[in-house]
């Protein structure tokens, strides 16, 4: 069993603002991230799968296939996008914090994960070099 | 004589769109950077000064003073901002490419540069790890 | 459930020397780290917490609150300090290896961890790009 | 208990080609990695051990001893080498994917691991900044 | 005037061996880089151009056009290749040191540089994080 | 002509304090760097030389020879050292700012530079990822 991780950068903009909170609370909680005009980041997404190494080919997953899935399911929706305006979940009021971005991307990947792929084990998103968010997919098992 | 460089990250959003061009040309030239909703980056600004080392203190410039200037003149305007909406030069139609961001930041710094500071020599902005833009301030001398 | 990691650099000096060992043994075990005048590093501390994402705000922990705690409890004591002289545990004879620095910082954080915070899950300290030390806080549960 | 990780870069060349597959399948599966003349990488190996911190010395493992083992057992065989030609397992037909390199290095380390060392917990190999492979040694326990 | 730099990684293998020298001299000069089976690196090429910023588009060079040129002229020949076997200059006896790789890539780029492009100013190749080679194209002017 | 740069990390401690200034001025100018017990950094030194590429060997300088010189002349004196106590220039009252460290290392290298070596062109020292100091050796020519 081996864990394979592949890194995908993408650029996006967002604004942190919870519609259910007052302007004062939004400003206090989100600080300059609450700026009404938004701002942006070079996010770095890492997708990790775990599985056995194929005896014949020596790979756990063909990286081209993983790349194709992540491009179709995640990057086409997230790269060079405004998260508040262009991702339905965030347009509907969910705050596009990187925590929620991680949850939303995890849902996309789990929903589209092909049967033949090794197990999706973890996703990790860095918003900047200093802020990192990780979801262990094992926490969703049995739900 | 020594060159001292200090690095300042900031997060901002932008959209590349030239109002004097047709939509087709904007799309062809700027590709996904022309997305009407915008996107964003973790920019990294580097400011370089050149001067002699003070015999008594051993420094070419007190970094706290350089930090104060860059914060007031650049970061307060650029960090966690939408460049198209919140920087006057870009609101007036200049396209907020990183080339133009470098020019605009260079003008801000040259305009506010204190007399006692060593010479402003260069600014460098990385838009991503792969795209880097540099302005040598000596190119402006004598203008 | 999500894991949030925040990165904090600090600069400090130390000397590795065990008072209970002979000079020969100290020199053999610690090599140039045993230099009587000491040396230093740019340490990078990472603090990881695990918790649910708040539905209203979309965050697992307000990073400003985590930053405040880490500054008061760790960075004010460690940043720009001599570990052998200025951290009581190391002044009392504990060798300031990065293993022991990790243990000492873990104790500080656990001792001051606020009730309302999500669980402290892990701390990681890099002494250089090549040497990394990690403590999983779950190893301390039940003690 | 603490986890200590030490990072070791090495440079090597390889060609991905499974002798049991047709040329067409090799080309389809491995793409440009199937180039008959090979290519190469700056690999980065990380070796992680887990153990208690020695009370007297403050270390979990003397890094010089770990370095000596990794040099003798891994780096002397892998650094500045052609993996297909110079590592017996790959000369015998196993495809030198980084998955198999991780397995092979793990076997070398487990086979030579000294009794007095703390537990070998994990190895991680990055083939490039974007492709990372990890083996948790606990997966081999009880075999 | 602005300098724009774009970064291109590629993976390749090589062997350092001068046919005009004895085996002993080759071994002494090139050390483990003289290994007859070769080894490899993740090279990082940076191409820098200098020119004015276009008033209408705000760019000094459309990066897509630079990418297309570098792909056709350099990366298709160098990426996932064995430099000794697949680059004619090195097959003819020139030693594929990174100095000579820089010279050879510089010649390719200068030979294919389109008239309308801003000036090619510099190329930089990192063989590893520690070894960096730079060619200033101004050194070739007037030749 | 090519420029070759080689990177050398070293770990050292220092305290910034000018004996000719009052304690108040030292505290105001150097801030927490004035802490009487000192602190430390992982410095990264880069040494750049410029010269022609040897036709036979394809190198501008044998890196092993450059490494030997830098080890003997710089690293043996600076690595794992206390700069205030162990470098004569700083023991004599010169403040060990990184500006002065750059000057001192430059003097060491110029004093010991072998006749047959290509020209020493530049040294660069990063004190942290954010603070970088560069000396162009051409500024010393003709002195």
XYZ file of C-alpha atoms in Angstrom, chain E residues 12-13 16 26 38 43 52 60 63-64 69 79 86 88-90 94 103 106 108 115 124 126 134 139 143:
26
model
C 16.410 15.046 -18.222
C 19.340 12.691 -17.798
C 29.533 14.066 -17.846
C 37.214 12.155 -16.435
C 24.293 8.466 -16.246
C 16.169 21.295 -14.281
C 8.211 48.272 -22.894
C 5.345 43.328 -22.305
C 3.036 34.770 -22.134
C 1.195 32.261 -24.303
C 8.219 29.299 -28.514
C 12.063 17.437 -21.454
C 19.152 13.083 -27.975
C 22.820 16.685 -31.413
C 25.427 19.037 -29.924
C 26.035 16.677 -27.019
C 30.273 18.462 -26.293
C 24.832 27.873 -24.019
C 20.603 30.221 -25.529
C 18.300 27.767 -29.829
C 11.256 39.822 -34.714
C 18.999 30.945 -16.049
C 19.117 25.594 -11.980
C 23.031 32.294 -15.866
C 27.249 39.416 -23.675
C 29.212 39.269 -32.112
